[in-house]
CSV table of C-alpha atoms in Angstrom, one decimal:
chain,number,residue,atom,x,y,z
H,1,MET,CA,-25.4,-10.3,-24.0
H,2,ALA,CA,-26.1,-11.1,-20.4
H,3,ALA,CA,-22.4,-11.5,-19.8
H,4,ARG,CA,-21.6,-8.1,-21.2
H,5,ASN,CA,-24.3,-6.5,-19.2
H,6,GLY,CA,-22.9,-8.2,-16.1
H,7,LYS,CA,-19.4,-6.8,-16.8
H,8,ASN,CA,-20.7,-3.3,-17.4
H,9,GLY,CA,-22.8,-3.5,-14.2
H,10,LEU,CA,-19.8,-4.4,-12.1
H,11,LEU,CA,-17.8,-1.5,-13.6
H,12,GLU,CA,-20.6,0.9,-12.9
H,13,LYS,CA,-20.9,-0.3,-9.4
H,14,TRP,CA,-17.2,0.3,-9.0
H,15,ARG,CA,-17.1,3.8,-10.4
H,16,ILE,CA,-19.0,6.3,-8.3
H,17,ASP,CA,-19.2,9.3,-10.5
H,18,GLU,CA,-22.6,10.4,-9.2
H,19,LYS,CA,-22.1,9.9,-5.5
H,20,PRO,CA,-21.4,13.2,-3.7
H,21,VAL,CA,-17.8,13.8,-2.9
H,22,LYS,CA,-16.9,13.3,0.7
H,23,ILE,CA,-13.4,13.7,2.0
H,24,ASP,CA,-11.5,14.2,5.2
H,25,LYS,CA,-11.8,18.0,5.6
H,26,TRP,CA,-8.5,18.2,7.5
H,27,ASP,CA,-6.5,16.5,4.7
H,28,GLY,CA,-5.3,19.4,2.6
H,29,ALA,CA,-4.3,17.3,-0.4
H,30,ALA,CA,-7.7,15.6,-0.6
H,31,VAL,CA,-9.5,19.0,-0.3
H,32,LYS,CA,-7.5,20.4,-3.2
H,33,ASN,CA,-7.9,17.3,-5.3
H,34,SER,CA,-11.6,17.2,-4.9
H,35,LEU,CA,-12.0,20.9,-5.7
H,36,ASP,CA,-9.8,20.4,-8.8
H,37,ASP,CA,-11.8,17.4,-9.9
H,38,ALA,CA,-15.1,19.3,-9.4
H,39,ALA,CA,-13.8,22.3,-11.5
H,40,LYS,CA,-12.8,19.8,-14.2
H,41,LYS,CA,-16.2,18.3,-14.1
H,42,VAL,CA,-17.9,21.7,-14.6
H,43,LEU,CA,-15.8,22.6,-17.6
H,44,LEU,CA,-16.0,19.2,-19.2
H,45,GLU,CA,-19.6,18.3,-18.5
H,46,LYS,CA,-21.4,21.6,-18.3
H,47,TYR,CA,-19.6,23.4,-21.1
H,48,GLY,CA,-18.8,20.2,-23.1
H,49,TYR,CA,-15.1,20.9,-23.7
H,50,ALA,CA,-12.8,18.1,-24.7
H,51,GLU,CA,-9.8,17.3,-22.4
H,52,ASN,CA,-6.4,17.5,-23.9
H,53,PHE,CA,-4.1,15.0,-22.3
H,54,ASN,CA,-0.7,16.0,-23.7
H,55,LEU,CA,0.6,17.6,-20.5
H,56,VAL,CA,-0.3,14.6,-18.3
H,57,ASP,CA,0.9,12.2,-20.9
H,58,GLY,CA,4.3,13.9,-20.9
H,59,ARG,CA,4.7,13.3,-17.2
H,60,LEU,CA,3.5,9.7,-17.5
H,61,LEU,CA,6.0,9.1,-20.3
H,62,ILE,CA,8.9,10.4,-18.2
H,63,CYS,CA,7.9,8.3,-15.3
H,64,THR,CA,7.5,5.2,-17.4
H,65,ILE,CA,10.9,5.6,-19.1
H,66,SER,CA,12.5,6.0,-15.6
H,67,CYS,CA,10.9,2.8,-14.4
H,68,LEU,CA,12.0,1.0,-17.5
H,69,PHE,CA,15.6,1.9,-16.9
H,70,ALA,CA,15.2,0.6,-13.3
H,71,ILE,CA,13.7,-2.7,-14.6
H,72,VAL,CA,16.5,-3.1,-17.2
H,73,ALA,CA,19.1,-2.6,-14.4
H,74,LEU,CA,17.4,-5.1,-12.2
H,75,ILE,CA,17.2,-7.8,-14.9
H,76,TRP,CA,20.7,-7.2,-16.2
H,77,ASP,CA,22.2,-7.5,-12.7
H,78,PHE,CA,20.2,-10.7,-12.1
H,79,LEU,CA,21.4,-12.3,-15.3
H,80,HIS,CA,25.1,-11.1,-15.0
H,81,PRO,CA,25.9,-11.1,-11.3
H,82,PHE,CA,27.6,-8.2,-9.7
H,83,PRO,CA,31.0,-7.2,-10.7
H,84,GLU,CA,30.4,-7.9,-14.4
H,85,SER,CA,27.3,-5.8,-14.5
H,86,LYS,CA,29.0,-2.7,-13.1
H,87,PRO,CA,29.1,-0.6,-16.3
H,88,VAL,CA,25.5,-1.3,-17.3
H,89,LEU,CA,24.3,-0.6,-13.8
H,90,ALA,CA,26.2,2.7,-13.6
H,91,ILE,CA,24.7,3.8,-16.9
H,92,CYS,CA,21.1,2.8,-15.8
H,93,ILE,CA,21.5,4.5,-12.4
H,94,LEU,CA,22.9,7.7,-13.9
H,95,THR,CA,20.1,7.8,-16.5
H,96,TYR,CA,17.5,7.1,-13.8
H,97,PHE,CA,18.6,10.1,-11.7
H,98,ILE,CA,18.9,12.3,-14.7
H,99,MET,CA,15.3,11.4,-15.6
H,100,MET,CA,14.2,12.2,-12.0
H,101,GLY,CA,15.8,15.7,-12.4
H,102,PHE,CA,14.0,16.0,-15.7
H,103,LEU,CA,10.7,15.1,-14.1
H,104,THR,CA,11.1,17.7,-11.4
H,105,LEU,CA,11.9,20.3,-14.0
H,106,TYR,CA,8.9,19.2,-16.1
H,107,THR,CA,6.4,19.4,-13.2
H,108,SER,CA,7.8,22.7,-12.0
H,109,TYR,CA,8.1,24.6,-15.2
H,110,GLN,CA,5.9,22.9,-17.8
H,111,GLU,CA,3.0,21.7,-15.8
H,112,LYS,CA,3.2,24.3,-13.1
H,113,ASN,CA,-0.2,24.0,-11.3
H,114,ILE,CA,-2.2,23.3,-14.3
H,115,PHE,CA,-4.6,20.4,-13.9
H,116,LEU,CA,-6.8,20.7,-16.9
H,117,VAL,CA,-6.1,21.6,-20.5
H,118,SER,CA,-9.3,21.6,-22.5
H,119,VAL,CA,-10.3,22.5,-26.0
H,120,GLN,CA,-13.5,24.4,-26.9
H,121,LYS,CA,-14.3,23.2,-30.4
H,122,ASP,CA,-15.9,25.7,-32.7
H,123,PRO,CA,-19.4,24.3,-33.5
H,124,ALA,CA,-19.2,25.4,-37.1
H,125,GLY,CA,-15.9,23.7,-37.6
H,126,MET,CA,-14.6,26.7,-39.4
H,127,ASP,CA,-12.6,28.7,-36.8
H,128,LEU,CA,-9.7,27.4,-34.9
H,129,ASN,CA,-10.3,25.9,-31.4
H,130,HIS,CA,-9.9,27.8,-28.3
H,131,THR,CA,-8.0,26.5,-25.3
H,132,TRP,CA,-9.2,26.7,-21.7
H,133,GLN,CA,-6.7,26.0,-18.9
H,134,LEU,CA,-7.4,25.5,-15.2
H,135,SER,CA,-4.8,25.8,-12.5
H,136,SER,CA,-5.1,26.1,-8.8
H,137,SER,CA,-3.1,26.4,-5.6
H,138,LEU,CA,-3.8,25.7,-2.0
H,139,LYS,CA,-1.0,26.3,0.5
H,140,ARG,CA,-0.2,23.8,3.2
H,141,PHE,CA,-2.4,24.2,6.3
H,142,ASP,CA,-4.1,27.2,4.6
H,143,ASP,CA,-7.7,27.5,3.7
H,144,GLN,CA,-7.5,29.9,0.8
H,145,TYR,CA,-8.0,28.1,-2.5
H,146,THR,CA,-7.1,30.0,-5.6
H,147,LEU,CA,-8.6,28.9,-8.9
H,148,ARG,CA,-7.2,30.3,-12.1
H,149,VAL,CA,-9.0,30.1,-15.5
H,150,SER,CA,-7.1,31.0,-18.6
H,151,PHE,CA,-8.5,31.4,-22.0
H,152,THR,CA,-6.3,31.3,-25.1
H,153,ASP,CA,-7.9,32.4,-28.4
H,154,GLY,CA,-7.3,30.0,-31.2
H,155,LYS,CA,-6.9,32.6,-33.8
H,156,SER,CA,-5.0,35.4,-32.1
H,157,LYS,CA,-3.1,33.2,-29.6
H,158,HIS,CA,-3.9,35.9,-27.0
H,159,THR,CA,-4.2,34.6,-23.4
H,160,ARG,CA,-6.5,36.1,-20.8
H,161,GLU,CA,-6.6,35.0,-17.2
H,162,GLN,CA,-9.0,35.4,-14.3
H,163,GLU,CA,-8.6,34.1,-10.9
H,164,ILE,CA,-10.6,33.8,-7.7
H,165,THR,CA,-9.4,33.1,-4.1
H,166,LYS,CA,-11.9,31.8,-1.6
H,167,SER,CA,-11.8,29.9,1.7
H,168,VAL,CA,-12.4,26.1,1.2
H,169,GLY,CA,-15.0,26.5,4.0
H,170,ALA,CA,-17.3,28.1,1.4
H,171,PHE,CA,-17.6,24.8,-0.6
H,172,PHE,CA,-17.6,22.1,2.0
H,173,ASP,CA,-20.1,21.4,4.7
H,174,GLY,CA,-19.1,20.3,8.2
H,175,ASN,CA,-18.9,16.6,7.3
H,176,GLY,CA,-16.5,17.2,4.5
H,177,THR,CA,-19.0,16.8,1.7
H,178,LEU,CA,-18.5,19.0,-1.3
H,179,VAL,CA,-21.4,21.2,-2.0
H,180,MET,CA,-21.3,21.0,-5.8
H,181,ASP,CA,-23.9,23.7,-6.4
H,182,GLN,CA,-21.9,26.4,-4.7
H,183,PHE,CA,-18.7,25.5,-6.4
H,184,GLU,CA,-20.3,25.2,-9.8
H,185,LYS,CA,-21.7,28.6,-9.4
H,186,CYS,CA,-18.3,30.0,-8.6
H,187,VAL,CA,-16.5,28.3,-11.5
H,188,SER,CA,-19.2,29.2,-14.0
H,189,LYS,CA,-19.0,32.8,-13.0
H,190,LEU,CA,-15.3,32.8,-13.6
H,191,HIS,CA,-15.8,31.1,-16.9
H,192,ASN,CA,-18.5,33.4,-18.1
H,193,THR,CA,-16.5,36.5,-17.1
H,194,LEU,CA,-13.7,35.4,-19.5
H,195,ALA,CA,-16.2,34.3,-22.2
H,196,THR,CA,-18.0,37.6,-22.2
H,197,GLU,CA,-14.7,39.5,-22.3
H,198,LYS,CA,-14.0,37.6,-25.4
H,199,LYS,CA,-17.2,38.7,-27.0
H,200,THR,CA,-16.8,42.3,-26.2
H,201,LYS,CA,-13.2,42.6,-27.5
C,1,MET,CA,-20.4,-3.7,-2.3
C,2,LEU,CA,-18.6,-3.2,1.0
C,3,SER,CA,-18.5,0.4,2.1
C,4,LEU,CA,-14.7,0.7,1.8
C,5,ASP,CA,-14.7,4.5,2.0
C,6,PHE,CA,-10.9,4.8,1.7
C,7,LEU,CA,-11.2,3.4,-1.8
C,8,ASP,CA,-13.6,6.2,-2.8
C,9,ASP,CA,-10.8,8.3,-4.2
C,10,VAL,CA,-9.6,5.4,-6.3
C,11,ARG,CA,-13.1,4.7,-7.7
C,12,ARG,CA,-13.4,8.3,-8.9
C,13,MET,CA,-10.1,8.1,-10.9
C,14,ASN,CA,-10.0,7.8,-14.6
C,15,LYS,CA,-7.6,5.5,-16.5
C,16,ARG,CA,-4.7,8.0,-16.6
C,17,GLN,CA,-4.9,8.7,-12.9
C,18,LEU,CA,-5.0,5.0,-12.0
C,19,TYR,CA,-2.0,4.4,-14.2
C,20,TYR,CA,-0.2,7.3,-12.4
C,21,GLN,CA,-1.0,5.7,-9.0
C,22,VAL,CA,0.7,2.5,-10.2
C,23,LEU,CA,3.6,4.5,-11.7
C,24,ASN,CA,4.0,6.3,-8.4
C,25,PHE,CA,4.3,3.0,-6.6
C,26,GLY,CA,6.8,1.8,-9.3
C,27,MET,CA,8.8,5.0,-8.9
C,28,ILE,CA,9.2,4.6,-5.2
C,29,VAL,CA,10.3,1.0,-5.6
C,30,SER,CA,12.6,2.0,-8.5
C,31,SER,CA,14.2,4.8,-6.5
C,32,ALA,CA,15.0,2.5,-3.6
C,33,LEU,CA,16.4,-0.1,-6.0
C,34,MET,CA,18.5,2.5,-7.8
C,35,ILE,CA,19.9,3.8,-4.6
C,36,TRP,CA,20.9,0.3,-3.5
C,37,LYS,CA,22.4,-0.5,-6.9
C,38,GLY,CA,24.1,2.9,-6.8
C,39,LEU,CA,25.7,2.1,-3.4
C,40,MET,CA,26.8,-1.3,-4.9
C,41,VAL,CA,28.6,0.5,-7.8
C,42,VAL,CA,30.1,3.2,-5.7
C,43,THR,CA,31.5,0.9,-2.9
C,44,GLY,CA,32.3,-2.0,-5.2
C,45,SER,CA,30.7,-4.4,-2.8
C,46,GLU,CA,27.8,-6.6,-3.8
C,47,SER,CA,26.2,-6.0,-0.4
C,48,PRO,CA,27.2,-2.6,0.8
C,49,ILE,CA,25.1,-2.7,4.0
C,50,VAL,CA,25.1,-5.8,6.2
C,51,VAL,CA,23.7,-6.7,9.6
C,52,VAL,CA,25.8,-8.5,12.2
C,53,LEU,CA,23.9,-11.7,12.9
C,54,SER,CA,25.9,-13.4,15.7
C,55,GLY,CA,27.8,-12.4,18.7
C,56,SER,CA,31.0,-13.9,17.4
C,57,MET,CA,32.8,-10.5,17.2
C,58,GLU,CA,31.9,-9.2,20.6
C,59,PRO,CA,32.9,-6.8,22.1
C,60,ALA,CA,33.7,-5.1,18.8
C,61,PHE,CA,30.4,-5.8,17.0
C,62,HIS,CA,27.2,-7.0,18.6
C,63,ARG,CA,24.2,-8.8,17.1
C,64,GLY,CA,22.0,-6.2,15.3
C,65,ASP,CA,24.8,-3.7,14.3
C,66,LEU,CA,24.6,-2.3,10.8
C,67,LEU,CA,27.9,-2.2,8.9
C,68,PHE,CA,28.7,-0.1,5.9
C,69,LEU,CA,31.2,-1.8,3.6
C,70,THR,CA,33.5,-1.0,0.7
C,71,ASN,CA,35.3,-3.5,-1.5
C,72,ARG,CA,37.9,-1.6,-3.4
C,73,VAL,CA,40.5,-3.5,-5.3
C,74,GLU,CA,43.3,-1.4,-3.9
C,75,ASP,CA,42.6,-2.2,-0.2
C,76,PRO,CA,45.1,-4.9,0.8
C,77,ILE,CA,43.9,-7.5,3.2
C,78,ARG,CA,46.3,-7.7,6.2
C,79,VAL,CA,46.3,-9.9,9.3
C,80,GLY,CA,44.3,-8.4,12.1
C,81,GLU,CA,41.8,-6.6,9.9
C,82,ILE,CA,38.1,-7.3,9.9
C,83,VAL,CA,36.6,-8.6,6.7
C,84,VAL,CA,33.1,-9.5,5.7
C,85,PHE,CA,33.0,-12.7,3.6
C,86,ARG,CA,30.6,-15.3,2.2
C,87,ILE,CA,31.3,-19.0,2.3
C,88,GLU,CA,30.7,-20.7,-1.1
C,89,GLY,CA,27.2,-22.0,-1.2
C,90,ARG,CA,25.9,-20.0,1.7
C,91,GLU,CA,24.1,-16.7,1.5
C,92,ILE,CA,24.8,-15.3,4.9
C,93,PRO,CA,27.7,-12.9,5.1
C,94,ILE,CA,30.1,-13.4,8.1
C,95,VAL,CA,32.0,-10.7,9.9
C,96,HIS,CA,35.3,-12.0,11.3
C,97,ARG,CA,39.0,-11.1,11.7
C,98,VAL,CA,41.9,-12.3,9.5
C,99,LEU,CA,44.2,-14.6,11.3
C,100,LYS,CA,46.8,-15.9,8.8
C,101,ILE,CA,47.6,-15.0,5.2
C,102,HIS,CA,49.6,-16.7,2.5
C,103,GLU,CA,50.5,-14.3,-0.3
C,104,LYS,CA,51.8,-15.1,-3.8
C,105,GLU,CA,54.1,-12.7,-5.7
C,106,ASN,CA,51.3,-11.7,-8.1
C,107,GLY,CA,49.1,-10.5,-5.2
C,108,GLU,CA,46.9,-13.6,-4.9
C,109,ILE,CA,46.2,-14.4,-1.3
C,110,LYS,CA,44.7,-17.2,0.8
C,111,PHE,CA,43.6,-16.3,4.3
C,112,LEU,CA,42.1,-17.8,7.4
C,113,THR,CA,39.6,-16.1,9.7
C,114,LYS,CA,38.4,-16.3,13.2
C,115,GLY,CA,35.7,-14.5,15.2
C,116,ASP,CA,37.1,-12.6,18.2
C,117,ASN,CA,34.5,-14.2,20.5
C,118,ASN,CA,35.0,-17.8,19.1
C,119,SER,CA,37.4,-20.2,20.6
C,120,VAL,CA,38.4,-21.9,17.3
C,121,ASP,CA,39.1,-20.6,13.8
C,122,ASP,CA,36.6,-20.8,10.9
C,123,ARG,CA,37.9,-24.0,9.3
C,124,GLY,CA,34.8,-25.7,10.7
C,125,PRO,CA,32.2,-23.6,8.9
C,126,TYR,CA,34.2,-23.4,5.7
C,127,LYS,CA,33.1,-25.7,2.8
C,128,PRO,CA,34.2,-29.3,3.3
C,129,GLY,CA,37.7,-29.6,1.9
C,130,GLN,CA,38.2,-25.8,1.9
C,131,HIS,CA,41.0,-24.6,4.2
C,132,TRP,CA,41.5,-21.1,3.1
C,133,LEU,CA,39.4,-18.1,1.8
C,134,GLU,CA,40.3,-16.1,-1.3
C,135,LYS,CA,39.7,-12.6,-2.4
C,136,LYS,CA,36.6,-13.6,-4.4
C,137,ASP,CA,34.9,-14.7,-1.2
C,138,VAL,CA,35.2,-11.2,0.3
C,139,VAL,CA,32.1,-9.0,0.3
C,140,GLY,CA,33.9,-6.0,1.7
C,141,ARG,CA,35.6,-4.2,4.6
C,142,ALA,CA,33.7,-2.4,7.3
C,143,ARG,CA,34.1,1.4,7.0
C,144,GLY,CA,31.5,2.5,9.4
C,145,PHE,CA,28.7,1.2,11.6
C,146,VAL,CA,25.5,2.1,13.4
C,147,PRO,CA,24.6,0.1,16.5
C,148,TYR,CA,21.3,-1.7,17.2
C,149,ILE,CA,19.4,-0.6,14.0
C,150,GLY,CA,19.9,-3.9,12.3
C,151,ILE,CA,17.6,-5.6,14.9
C,152,VAL,CA,14.7,-4.6,12.7
C,153,THR,CA,16.1,-6.6,9.8
C,154,ILE,CA,16.7,-9.6,12.1
C,155,LEU,CA,13.1,-9.4,13.3
C,156,MET,CA,11.8,-9.2,9.8
C,157,ASN,CA,13.7,-12.3,8.8
C,158,ASP,CA,12.7,-14.2,11.9
C,159,TYR,CA,9.0,-13.3,11.4
C,160,PRO,CA,8.5,-13.1,7.7
C,161,LYS,CA,4.7,-12.7,8.1
C,162,PHE,CA,5.4,-9.4,9.9
C,163,LYS,CA,7.6,-8.3,7.0
C,164,TYR,CA,5.0,-9.2,4.3
C,165,ALA,CA,2.2,-7.4,6.4
C,166,VAL,CA,4.2,-4.2,6.7
C,167,LEU,CA,5.2,-4.2,3.0
C,168,PHE,CA,1.6,-5.0,1.9
C,169,LEU,CA,0.2,-2.1,4.0
C,170,LEU,CA,2.8,0.3,2.7
C,171,GLY,CA,2.1,-0.7,-0.9
C,172,LEU,CA,-1.6,-0.4,-0.4
C,173,PHE,CA,-1.2,3.1,1.1
C,174,VAL,CA,0.9,4.3,-1.8
C,175,LEU,CA,-1.5,2.9,-4.4
C,176,VAL,CA,-4.6,4.4,-2.8
C,177,HIS,CA,-3.4,7.7,-1.6
C,178,ARG,CA,-3.4,10.6,-4.1
C,179,GLU,CA,-0.5,13.1,-3.9
C-alpha cells in the first residue's frame, strides 16, 4: 500500500497538469502548442468530450513502421556484412523513403492542422455521437492565432465550422504565462455559438 | 524536485506525445542511417565517405580531407591510380597510389601500393606474410573531395568525450523540444 502510494506520488510530482503554463513568448512553436493544449483542455475537461486518437495513432503507426524498416536494415547489414546485404538494404531504404513520402502526404492532407478530434456522447445513449474537431494555425513570426472549431452532426453528417483569429498577446501576459481564463472564455464562446446553431436548426 | 523549467513541456505531455517525441528522435537517427546505407548501396563501397588521416599523400591529399568513394566492379585498377583500401585485420582505411600490378587472364589482380609522401612502399604495414593486395581489400576509388572538413571527425575520434557530449546534448534537445 505504502509502496503504491509512493509510486503515485512520484508520478504526480512529475506531471504538472495544474501548474500555470509558462513558455518562452518569443518561441512561436511553443506559443501555438500551449494554446492548442489549452483549447484541448477546455473541450475535454469543461465539456467532458472523449478524445478520439485515430488520427494521431495513424501518424504514430507510419513512423513506427518506418523505424522498424530502418532497424531491420541495420541488423541485417550487421549480420551479413556489406556486399551480400545489398539487395535487402536496397529494399529497406526504398521502403523507408516511400514511408517518409507517405507520412508527409498523411500530415498534409489527412491531419491538416487538426490537433483534436473529440466525441460528444449522447447522454441518453440513443442518438449517434457528434464529433467536435479543433484545428489551428499560427504563421511563423506572426502573432495572429486562428482557432477553428468544427461540429459534425452524428445523424446528418453535416459539418459546421466557426473560426476566430486573435493576436496571441490577448492570451499571454508579459512573462509568457498563459492566462487560462481569457482563453477559456474565447474557446467557450466559439463552442457555444456552434452548439446553439445546432439547436436552432 | 529541481526546477528544471526546460522539462516543463515534457511533464505536460500525455503518453502518446511522449511516444511521439521518442519516435521523432528515432526518425532522425533512422533517416541519417538510411542515407548512409543508401550511399553504400549506390556507390558499392562499404565506406562511401572517408577522412584522410595521415600526410602520406601530400601534396595531393592532406590530413583532414574528406573523400567521396565509389567501388564499381567495372572500374579497372591501373598503375598510377589512387585507391582506398583496408589491410586485413585493421579498421582504418588507407589512401595510397598503386605502384605495381600482376594481372591474371580472368581479371584477378594483385597490386602493391605506396604513399606519394612516403619513402618506401606499403609492404611494411601489410599483414605479416602478405606481399600484395587484392580487389577484396579495396574500399573504393576517390571520385571527389572536400578539403579540411574531415578535421572535425579527427577531433571527435581523438577526444571521444567531446563526441559523446555533443551527441548527448543533441539527443536531449530532440527529445525535449516539441515541433
